[in-house]
Amino acid sequence: MPAYAVIGGQWGDEGKGKIIDVLARDAAVVARYSGGNNAGHTVMNQYGTFKFHLVPCGMCWPETMNIIGNGVVVDPDVLLEEIRLAEEAHLPGRLAVSDRAHLIMPYHITMDRLQESARGKNAIGTTGRGIGPAYVDKVNRTGVRVGELLDLEDLLIRLPELVDAKDTVFTKVHGADPVDREGLFEKVRIWAAGLGPFIQPVEDIAGRALDNGENVVLEGAQGALLDIDHGTYPYVTSSNSTVGGTMTGLGIGPRRFGGVAGVFKAYCTRVGAGPFPTELSGELGETIRQKAGEFGTTTGRPRRCGWFDAVAGRYSVRVNDFDTMIITRLDILDGFETINVCVAYELDGERIERFPIDSAVLERCKPIYEEIPGWEGTTAGLTDPDQLPADARRYVEHLERLLGIPASIISTGPTRDETIIIRQLM
Ligand code: IMP
């Protein structure tokens, strides 16, 4: 059996965690390939409720190996805490961290915050977790890789030079304090002791599982529209959250793929700055936010809420080659008399159906909506497609038509059971 990628189709927070937890039952390996602890994946099952930021969401299945791939940036403090929580809850999954993933150092977190405040009104609204600066160092070839923790002596010789460079920028450019060197060296020793047993080359783990005919689930983080190349730049994250990132971020090839699923909320949300054509800034947006609890898993920030954007959705299908969609949070639309779906934009007086990827242009786009009837009754907790109210089914069919791909799973609540499987993915 093949590798199956599960990728956010919008601006993140599509509810991928729950979906991965459901799919992991049939997977030998679940692997994160991009991002870091800017992600917050919520999983609810018999073990409890978990908000994983780094640890993959297959941790709750006994047969599953969970991999943090080389494309991920790892804050060891966060990872060690998640490992502790997983052990405390007796989660049965196993964990391996790529020796070539890059470390988020405390100076990356400081840099993220200094840069954001220097941007003023042009701030990106990052999660403040040091993600961008860690990727900058990776690309600049001044990063520290997780595997270096296995050779502490060498790392402690190399670190002062890296810290000197940060100190220059902190003190001379930002007028901030220099790095706390002793604190950093102490942390590095703790990280090496705690993470050592989990560090290894991981390509072989995924590759061998695939050779053996087992399933590998590739756990997307953030969403396609936050991708560094394909997203609404510069209001994006610093990694490839789209399907391309799975190959570079894990070390598997395209012939291994069985499919690529796009996870879409039944409406849309966005956290941080950047264009969002279907945003509902008034009472309706607030109603959705409160009903759905749309507050960031990582930062607690209120998420911006809006109607489903099929123009952006089609673009996501294009850049990921999604073959199916997974619809989440359908139950949040229960009780709406009518529901809007954005089918095109008006740009400078003209109707367009393509997604303008230039943020300044997208900012000028106004949504053109189709109003469709809501449904009576509830979809919350449903498990069978035949139980769906007729108008809810029509809404799903409408999204399928607009995006040109069939839906395979509909999530109707936060727990594993509250799931409609239309067609098995793997
Ligand atoms: P960064 O990834 O912390 O650099 O943040 C860059 C942008 O991506 C900001 O707008 C964040 O709010 C957004 N972002 C990063 N991770 C997530 C996520 O997991 N869900 C939703 N938005 C995210």
Short mmCIF file of C-alpha atoms and ligand atoms in Angstrom, two decimals:
data_model
loop_
_atom_site.label_atom_id
_atom_site.label_comp_id
_atom_site.label_asym_id
_atom_site.label_seq_id
_atom_site.Cartn_x
_atom_site.Cartn_y
_atom_site.Cartn_z
CA MET A 1 0.00 0.00 0.00
CA PRO A 2 1.14 3.55 -0.64
CA ALA A 3 1.90 6.88 0.95
CA TYR A 4 -1.12 9.06 1.47
CA ALA A 5 -0.77 12.81 2.00
CA VAL A 6 -3.37 14.67 4.07
CA ILE A 7 -2.95 18.39 3.47
CA GLY A 8 -4.80 21.52 4.56
CA GLY A 9 -6.61 23.06 1.60
CA GLN A 10 -7.12 26.49 3.16
CA TRP A 11 -5.16 28.69 5.61
CA GLY A 12 -4.56 25.96 8.19
CA ASP A 13 -6.69 24.87 11.15
CA GLU A 14 -8.84 22.65 8.93
CA GLY A 15 -9.03 19.93 11.59
CA LYS A 16 -6.30 17.73 10.18
CA GLY A 17 -5.37 16.31 13.62
CA LYS A 18 -8.63 14.49 14.10
CA ILE A 19 -8.54 13.13 10.54
CA ILE A 20 -4.98 11.84 10.92
CA ASP A 21 -5.95 10.16 14.20
CA VAL A 22 -8.78 8.38 12.34
CA LEU A 23 -6.60 7.35 9.38
CA ALA A 24 -3.65 6.27 11.54
CA ARG A 25 -5.54 3.15 12.56
CA ASP A 26 -4.59 1.69 9.17
CA ALA A 27 -1.11 3.22 8.93
CA ALA A 28 2.25 1.76 9.88
CA VAL A 29 3.81 5.22 9.80
CA VAL A 30 2.52 8.76 10.30
CA ALA A 31 5.01 11.47 9.37
CA ARG A 32 5.19 15.23 9.77
CA TYR A 33 7.19 16.77 6.92
CA SER A 34 7.01 20.56 7.31
CA GLY A 35 6.50 23.40 9.76
CA GLY A 36 7.09 23.14 13.47
CA ASN A 37 5.23 23.96 16.63
CA ASN A 38 3.38 26.76 14.86
CA ALA A 39 0.95 23.89 14.15
CA GLY A 40 -1.62 22.76 16.69
CA HIS A 41 -3.32 19.47 15.90
CA THR A 42 -6.14 18.46 18.23
CA VAL A 43 -6.90 14.80 18.81
CA MET A 44 -9.71 13.49 21.04
CA ASN A 45 -10.07 9.81 21.79
CA GLN A 46 -10.19 7.32 24.64
CA TYR A 47 -6.77 8.45 25.87
CA GLY A 48 -7.93 12.04 26.33
CA THR A 49 -7.67 15.34 24.46
CA PHE A 50 -4.28 16.26 23.03
CA LYS A 51 -3.04 19.35 21.25
CA PHE A 52 0.02 18.13 19.41
CA HIS A 53 2.36 20.77 18.02
CA LEU A 54 5.21 18.55 16.89
CA VAL A 55 4.43 14.95 17.68
CA PRO A 56 2.48 13.38 14.79
CA CYS A 57 -1.15 12.45 15.37
CA GLY A 58 -0.63 8.69 15.03
CA MET A 59 0.59 8.48 18.64
CA CYS A 60 -2.67 6.97 19.85
CA TRP A 61 -2.36 3.73 17.85
CA PRO A 62 -0.14 0.90 19.07
CA GLU A 63 1.18 -0.22 15.70
CA THR A 64 2.11 3.24 14.47
CA MET A 65 5.59 4.67 14.14
CA ASN A 66 5.46 8.48 14.24
CA ILE A 67 8.15 10.35 12.39
CA ILE A 68 9.23 13.97 12.60
CA GLY A 69 10.85 14.39 9.19
CA ASN A 70 13.86 16.40 8.10
CA GLY A 71 11.61 19.19 6.74
CA VAL A 72 10.32 20.04 10.21
CA VAL A 73 11.90 22.63 12.51
CA VAL A 74 12.00 21.33 16.07
CA ASP A 75 11.81 23.29 19.31
CA PRO A 76 13.24 20.68 21.69
CA ASP A 77 11.60 22.22 24.77
CA VAL A 78 8.19 21.77 23.14
CA LEU A 79 9.00 18.29 21.86
CA LEU A 80 10.28 17.09 25.24
CA GLU A 81 7.12 18.34 26.91
CA GLU A 82 4.95 16.55 24.34
CA ILE A 83 6.92 13.35 24.83
CA ARG A 84 6.40 13.69 28.58
CA LEU A 85 2.66 14.20 28.15
CA ALA A 86 2.43 11.25 25.75
CA GLU A 87 4.25 9.02 28.23
CA GLU A 88 2.09 10.23 31.09
CA ALA A 89 -1.06 9.37 29.09
CA HIS A 90 0.46 5.99 28.11
CA LEU A 91 0.03 6.71 24.41
CA PRO A 92 1.08 3.55 22.60
CA GLY A 93 2.58 5.05 19.41
CA ARG A 94 6.35 5.13 18.88
CA LEU A 95 8.36 8.22 17.87
CA ALA A 96 11.45 8.95 15.79
CA VAL A 97 12.97 12.34 14.98
CA SER A 98 15.05 12.89 11.87
CA ASP A 99 18.69 13.65 12.58
CA ARG A 100 18.47 16.22 9.80
CA ALA A 101 15.52 18.23 11.07
CA HIS A 102 16.67 21.68 12.19
CA LEU A 103 16.54 22.98 15.73
CA ILE A 104 14.62 26.07 16.74
CA MET A 105 17.01 27.79 19.14
CA PRO A 106 15.88 30.36 21.73
CA TYR A 107 17.55 33.04 19.59
CA HIS A 108 15.19 32.14 16.70
CA ILE A 109 12.21 32.84 18.92
CA THR A 110 13.72 36.17 19.99
CA MET A 111 14.42 37.04 16.35
CA ASP A 112 10.85 36.18 15.29
CA ARG A 113 9.46 38.59 17.89
CA LEU A 114 11.96 41.36 17.16
CA GLN A 115 11.28 41.15 13.42
CA GLU A 116 7.53 41.16 13.90
CA SER A 117 7.64 44.28 16.06
CA ALA A 118 10.02 45.95 13.58
CA ARG A 119 7.48 45.28 10.79
CA GLY A 120 4.94 47.45 12.62
CA LYS A 121 1.68 47.65 10.71
CA ASN A 122 3.07 45.27 8.10
CA ALA A 123 3.51 42.48 10.66
CA ILE A 124 2.73 39.01 9.32
CA GLY A 125 1.12 37.92 12.55
CA THR A 126 3.45 34.96 12.99
CA THR A 127 2.91 32.53 15.81
CA GLY A 128 6.09 33.87 17.42
CA ARG A 129 7.58 30.38 17.69
CA GLY A 130 10.81 31.13 15.80
CA ILE A 131 9.73 29.21 12.71
CA GLY A 132 10.82 31.70 10.02
CA PRO A 133 14.24 32.51 11.57
CA ALA A 134 14.99 28.78 12.00
CA TYR A 135 14.27 28.14 8.31
CA VAL A 136 16.35 31.20 7.39
CA ASP A 137 19.34 29.68 9.18
CA LYS A 138 18.69 26.34 7.50
CA VAL A 139 18.77 27.90 4.04
CA ASN A 140 21.70 30.10 5.04
CA ARG A 141 23.58 26.97 6.12
CA THR A 142 23.98 28.33 9.63
CA GLY A 143 21.38 26.10 11.23
CA VAL A 144 21.87 23.43 13.86
CA ARG A 145 20.51 20.01 13.05
CA VAL A 146 18.89 17.66 15.53
CA GLY A 147 21.60 15.05 14.87
CA GLU A 148 24.23 17.43 16.22
CA LEU A 149 22.80 16.83 19.68
CA LEU A 150 24.35 13.37 19.42
CA ASP A 151 27.81 14.94 19.31
CA LEU A 152 27.50 17.46 22.09
CA GLU A 153 31.19 18.22 22.36
CA ASP A 154 31.40 19.37 18.75
CA LEU A 155 28.17 21.32 19.00
CA LEU A 156 29.34 23.23 22.06
CA ILE A 157 32.48 24.22 20.12
CA ARG A 158 30.42 25.41 17.14
CA LEU A 159 27.69 27.27 19.03
CA PRO A 160 29.60 30.38 20.24
CA GLU A 161 30.33 31.44 16.67
CA LEU A 162 26.64 31.15 15.76
CA VAL A 163 25.67 33.09 18.87
CA ASP A 164 28.19 35.87 18.07
CA ALA A 165 26.40 36.46 14.77
CA LYS A 166 23.00 36.67 16.50
CA ASP A 167 24.34 39.00 19.18
CA THR A 168 25.54 41.44 16.55
CA VAL A 169 22.06 41.67 15.02
CA PHE A 170 20.21 41.72 18.34
CA THR A 171 22.31 44.46 19.90
CA LYS A 172 23.30 46.57 16.87
CA VAL A 173 20.17 46.33 14.70
CA HIS A 174 17.39 45.87 17.23
CA GLY A 175 18.94 47.40 20.36
CA ALA A 176 18.04 44.21 22.22
CA ASP A 177 19.92 42.11 24.78
CA PRO A 178 22.51 39.58 23.66
CA VAL A 179 21.80 35.84 23.82
CA ASP A 180 21.93 34.20 27.24
CA ARG A 181 24.87 31.91 26.40
CA GLU A 182 25.06 29.93 29.61
CA GLY A 183 21.30 29.37 29.52
CA LEU A 184 21.57 28.15 25.93
CA PHE A 185 24.45 25.76 26.61
CA GLU A 186 22.57 24.35 29.57
CA LYS A 187 19.46 23.83 27.43
CA VAL A 188 21.44 22.08 24.73
CA ARG A 189 22.75 19.58 27.31
CA ILE A 190 19.20 18.88 28.51
CA TRP A 191 17.95 18.47 24.94
CA ALA A 192 20.75 16.04 24.08
CA ALA A 193 19.97 13.86 27.08
CA GLY A 194 16.19 13.89 26.52
CA LEU A 195 15.98 13.58 22.74
CA GLY A 196 18.99 11.32 22.12
CA PRO A 197 16.99 8.06 22.13
CA PHE A 198 14.55 9.38 19.51
CA ILE A 199 17.07 10.72 16.97
CA GLN A 200 17.79 8.64 13.88
CA PRO A 201 17.72 8.74 10.07
CA VAL A 202 14.03 8.31 9.26
CA GLU A 203 13.90 7.88 5.47
CA ASP A 204 14.44 4.17 5.86
CA ILE A 205 11.55 3.79 8.29
CA ALA A 206 9.03 5.23 5.82
CA GLY A 207 10.73 3.57 2.83
CA ARG A 208 10.76 0.12 4.43
CA ALA A 209 7.11 0.39 5.44
CA LEU A 210 6.24 1.22 1.83
CA ASP A 211 8.41 -1.65 0.56
CA ASN A 212 6.49 -3.94 2.90
CA GLY A 213 3.18 -2.82 1.46
CA GLU A 214 2.16 -0.84 4.54
CA ASN A 215 0.42 2.53 4.62
CA VAL A 216 2.28 5.74 5.35
CA VAL A 217 0.24 8.85 6.19
CA LEU A 218 1.91 12.19 5.53
CA GLU A 219 0.56 14.69 8.02
CA GLY A 220 0.32 18.18 6.56
CA ALA A 221 0.75 21.21 8.79
CA GLN A 222 -0.69 24.70 8.14
CA GLY A 223 -2.50 24.88 4.78
CA ALA A 224 -1.79 25.22 1.09
CA LEU A 225 -2.53 28.96 1.12
CA LEU A 226 0.19 29.46 3.76
CA ASP A 227 2.83 27.67 1.65
CA ILE A 228 6.02 29.70 1.17
CA ASP A 229 5.85 29.27 -2.63
CA HIS A 230 2.19 28.77 -3.39
CA GLY A 231 0.56 30.77 -0.61
CA THR A 232 -0.43 34.42 -0.22
CA TYR A 233 3.17 35.65 0.11
CA PRO A 234 4.44 37.36 2.27
CA TYR A 235 1.57 36.40 4.60
CA VAL A 236 2.66 32.79 4.69
CA THR A 237 4.69 30.42 6.78
CA SER A 238 8.30 29.59 5.90
CA SER A 239 7.98 26.04 4.59
CA ASN A 240 6.27 24.05 1.84
CA SER A 241 3.02 22.90 3.36
CA THR A 242 1.79 21.70 -0.05
CA VAL A 243 2.37 18.23 -1.46
CA GLY A 244 5.86 19.03 -2.76
CA GLY A 245 7.02 19.44 0.83
CA THR A 246 6.22 15.80 1.60
CA MET A 247 9.00 14.59 -0.69
CA THR A 248 11.73 17.03 0.35
CA GLY A 249 10.62 17.01 3.97
CA LEU A 250 10.71 13.27 4.39
CA GLY A 251 12.74 11.76 1.59
CA ILE A 252 10.18 9.75 -0.35
CA GLY A 253 9.56 9.78 -4.09
CA PRO A 254 6.44 10.53 -6.15
CA ARG A 255 5.99 6.95 -7.32
CA ARG A 256 5.10 6.01 -3.75
CA PHE A 257 1.93 8.07 -3.65
CA GLY A 258 -1.52 6.49 -3.52
CA GLY A 259 -3.28 9.83 -3.28
CA VAL A 260 -3.38 13.33 -1.93
CA ALA A 261 -6.35 14.39 0.18
CA GLY A 262 -7.22 18.04 0.77
CA VAL A 263 -8.80 18.86 4.11
CA PHE A 264 -11.32 21.70 3.88
CA LYS A 265 -13.44 23.22 6.58
CA ALA A 266 -17.08 23.66 5.50
CA TYR A 267 -16.35 27.40 5.86
CA CYS A 268 -13.04 29.28 6.00
CA THR A 269 -10.74 30.68 8.68
CA ARG A 270 -7.43 32.47 8.79
CA VAL A 271 -5.14 33.52 11.67
CA GLY A 272 -2.69 36.38 11.34
CA ALA A 273 -2.58 39.04 8.64
CA GLY A 274 -3.10 38.70 4.90
CA PRO A 275 -5.88 38.75 2.31
CA PHE A 276 -9.05 36.76 3.03
CA PRO A 277 -11.74 37.64 0.47
CA THR A 278 -14.66 35.85 2.15
CA GLU A 279 -13.94 37.15 5.65
CA LEU A 280 -17.06 38.00 7.66
CA SER A 281 -16.03 40.85 9.92
CA GLY A 282 -19.47 41.49 11.44
CA GLU A 283 -21.89 39.61 13.63
CA LEU A 284 -22.02 36.53 11.42
CA GLY A 285 -18.25 36.04 11.64
CA GLU A 286 -18.48 36.35 15.42
CA THR A 287 -21.34 33.81 15.50
CA ILE A 288 -19.21 31.26 13.64
CA ARG A 289 -16.16 32.01 15.80
CA GLN A 290 -18.08 31.48 19.03
CA LYS A 291 -20.04 28.46 17.84
CA ALA A 292 -16.96 26.75 16.44
CA GLY A 293 -14.52 27.94 19.13
CA GLU A 294 -12.28 29.42 16.44
CA PHE A 295 -9.35 30.44 18.60
CA GLY A 296 -5.78 29.41 17.75
CA THR A 297 -4.63 26.08 19.22
CA THR A 298 -1.08 27.40 19.42
CA THR A 299 -1.53 31.08 20.27
CA GLY A 300 -5.14 31.39 21.44
CA ARG A 301 -5.68 34.23 18.95
CA PRO A 302 -9.23 34.65 17.59
CA ARG A 303 -9.37 33.23 14.07
CA ARG A 304 -10.87 35.31 11.29
CA CYS A 305 -13.95 33.50 9.95
CA GLY A 306 -15.71 33.56 6.59
CA TRP A 307 -17.65 31.59 3.99
CA PHE A 308 -16.21 28.75 1.95
CA ASP A 309 -14.05 30.10 -0.87
CA ALA A 310 -14.24 27.79 -3.88
CA VAL A 311 -11.91 30.00 -5.95
CA ALA A 312 -9.14 29.55 -3.39
CA GLY A 313 -10.17 25.91 -3.02
CA ARG A 314 -9.76 25.19 -6.74
CA TYR A 315 -6.31 26.75 -6.61
CA SER A 316 -5.42 24.48 -3.71
CA VAL A 317 -6.61 21.47 -5.70
CA ARG A 318 -4.39 22.61 -8.57
CA VAL A 319 -1.14 23.09 -6.63
CA ASN A 320 -1.57 19.87 -4.64
CA ASP A 321 -3.29 17.70 -7.23
CA PHE A 322 -5.84 16.64 -4.60
CA ASP A 323 -7.79 13.60 -5.71
CA THR A 324 -10.32 13.85 -2.92
CA MET A 325 -11.58 16.26 -0.29
CA ILE A 326 -12.17 15.71 3.40
CA ILE A 327 -14.78 18.11 4.75
CA THR A 328 -14.56 19.07 8.41
CA ARG A 329 -16.81 20.98 10.81
CA LEU A 330 -19.93 20.57 8.70
CA ASP A 331 -21.95 20.61 11.94
CA ILE A 332 -20.98 24.25 12.54
CA LEU A 333 -23.24 25.22 9.62
CA ASP A 334 -26.25 23.44 11.21
CA GLY A 335 -29.07 25.91 11.76
CA PHE A 336 -28.08 28.50 9.13
CA GLU A 337 -31.09 29.44 7.00
CA THR A 338 -28.87 30.11 4.01
CA ILE A 339 -25.18 29.54 3.35
CA ASN A 340 -22.95 31.46 0.99
CA VAL A 341 -20.24 29.93 -1.14
CA CYS A 342 -17.79 32.13 -3.02
CA VAL A 343 -17.71 30.97 -6.66
CA ALA A 344 -15.80 33.85 -8.28
CA TYR A 345 -14.26 37.23 -7.45
CA GLU A 346 -14.93 40.70 -8.68
CA LEU A 347 -11.61 42.36 -9.42
CA ASP A 348 -11.66 46.02 -10.52
CA GLY A 349 -15.20 45.61 -11.88
CA GLU A 350 -14.52 42.35 -13.70
CA ARG A 351 -15.58 38.80 -12.77
CA ILE A 352 -12.65 36.42 -12.45
CA GLU A 353 -12.63 32.75 -11.56
CA ARG A 354 -8.88 32.28 -11.08
CA PHE A 355 -7.15 32.84 -7.73
CA PRO A 356 -4.78 35.83 -8.00
CA ILE A 357 -1.82 34.76 -5.95
CA ASP A 358 -0.44 38.28 -5.60
CA SER A 359 -1.54 39.39 -2.15
CA ALA A 360 -2.08 43.02 -3.16
CA VAL A 361 -4.37 41.93 -6.00
CA LEU A 362 -6.19 39.38 -3.85
CA GLU A 363 -6.76 42.14 -1.29
CA ARG A 364 -8.81 43.99 -3.96
CA CYS A 365 -10.97 40.96 -4.80
CA LYS A 366 -14.56 40.95 -3.65
CA PRO A 367 -16.34 37.63 -3.33
CA ILE A 368 -19.19 36.74 -5.67
CA TYR A 369 -21.46 34.42 -3.73
CA GLU A 370 -23.97 31.78 -4.56
CA GLU A 371 -26.58 31.58 -1.83
CA ILE A 372 -27.72 28.09 -1.11
CA PRO A 373 -30.29 26.80 1.38
CA GLY A 374 -29.17 25.64 4.80
CA TRP A 375 -30.63 22.50 6.31
CA GLU A 376 -33.03 21.59 9.05
CA GLY A 377 -31.90 19.19 11.73
CA THR A 378 -28.36 18.48 12.77
CA THR A 379 -25.34 16.86 11.22
CA ALA A 380 -23.47 16.76 14.56
CA GLY A 381 -22.18 13.32 15.38
CA LEU A 382 -23.52 11.62 12.23
CA THR A 383 -21.64 8.57 11.01
CA ASP A 384 -23.59 7.50 7.93
CA PRO A 385 -23.94 9.54 4.72
CA ASP A 386 -27.57 8.44 4.44
CA GLN A 387 -28.36 10.21 7.72
CA LEU A 388 -27.35 13.61 6.32
CA PRO A 389 -30.23 16.06 5.87
CA ALA A 390 -30.94 16.37 2.13
CA ASP A 391 -29.79 20.00 1.98
CA ALA A 392 -26.57 19.17 3.84
CA ARG A 393 -25.87 16.45 1.27
CA ARG A 394 -26.59 18.99 -1.48
CA TYR A 395 -24.09 21.40 0.13
CA VAL A 396 -21.41 18.71 0.09
CA GLU A 397 -22.24 17.84 -3.54
CA HIS A 398 -22.03 21.52 -4.40
CA LEU A 399 -18.53 21.77 -2.93
CA GLU A 400 -17.55 18.61 -4.84
CA ARG A 401 -18.75 20.14 -8.09
CA LEU A 402 -17.04 23.47 -7.45
CA LEU A 403 -13.70 21.87 -6.57
CA GLY A 404 -14.00 19.06 -9.11
CA ILE A 405 -13.09 16.28 -6.67
CA PRO A 406 -15.22 13.86 -4.64
CA ALA A 407 -15.50 13.99 -0.86
CA SER A 408 -14.32 10.84 0.91
CA ILE A 409 -14.71 11.77 4.57
CA ILE A 410 -16.97 14.22 6.40
CA SER A 411 -16.16 15.13 9.97
CA THR A 412 -19.23 15.89 12.08
CA GLY A 413 -17.58 16.41 15.48
CA PRO A 414 -14.23 16.40 17.26
CA THR A 415 -13.99 12.73 18.29
CA ARG A 416 -12.97 9.72 16.18
CA ASP A 417 -16.49 8.34 16.03
CA GLU A 418 -18.07 11.51 14.71
CA THR A 419 -16.97 10.76 11.19
CA ILE A 420 -18.74 9.82 7.97
CA ILE A 421 -16.57 7.64 5.76
CA ILE A 422 -17.96 7.85 2.23
CA ARG A 423 -15.07 5.97 0.71
CA GLN A 424 -12.01 4.36 2.35
CA LEU A 425 -8.89 6.35 1.48
CA MET A 426 -6.37 3.59 2.09
P1 IMP B 1 4.72 31.44 11.33
O1 IMP B 1 4.52 30.09 10.70
O2 IMP B 1 4.68 31.39 12.83
O3 IMP B 1 5.92 32.15 10.79
O4 IMP B 1 3.47 32.35 10.91
C1 IMP B 1 3.25 32.79 9.59
C2 IMP B 1 1.77 32.84 9.27
O5 IMP B 1 1.24 31.51 9.23
C3 IMP B 1 0.93 33.58 10.31
O6 IMP B 1 -0.15 34.22 9.64
C4 IMP B 1 0.40 32.48 11.19
O7 IMP B 1 -0.80 32.85 11.85
C5 IMP B 1 0.15 31.40 10.15
N1 IMP B 1 0.22 30.06 10.71
C6 IMP B 1 1.33 29.35 11.03
N2 IMP B 1 1.00 28.13 11.48
C7 IMP B 1 -0.33 28.05 11.43
C8 IMP B 1 -1.26 27.00 11.74
O8 IMP B 1 -0.91 25.90 12.15
N3 IMP B 1 -2.57 27.31 11.53
C9 IMP B 1 -2.98 28.49 11.06
N4 IMP B 1 -2.16 29.50 10.75
C10 IMP B 1 -0.84 29.28 10.93
#
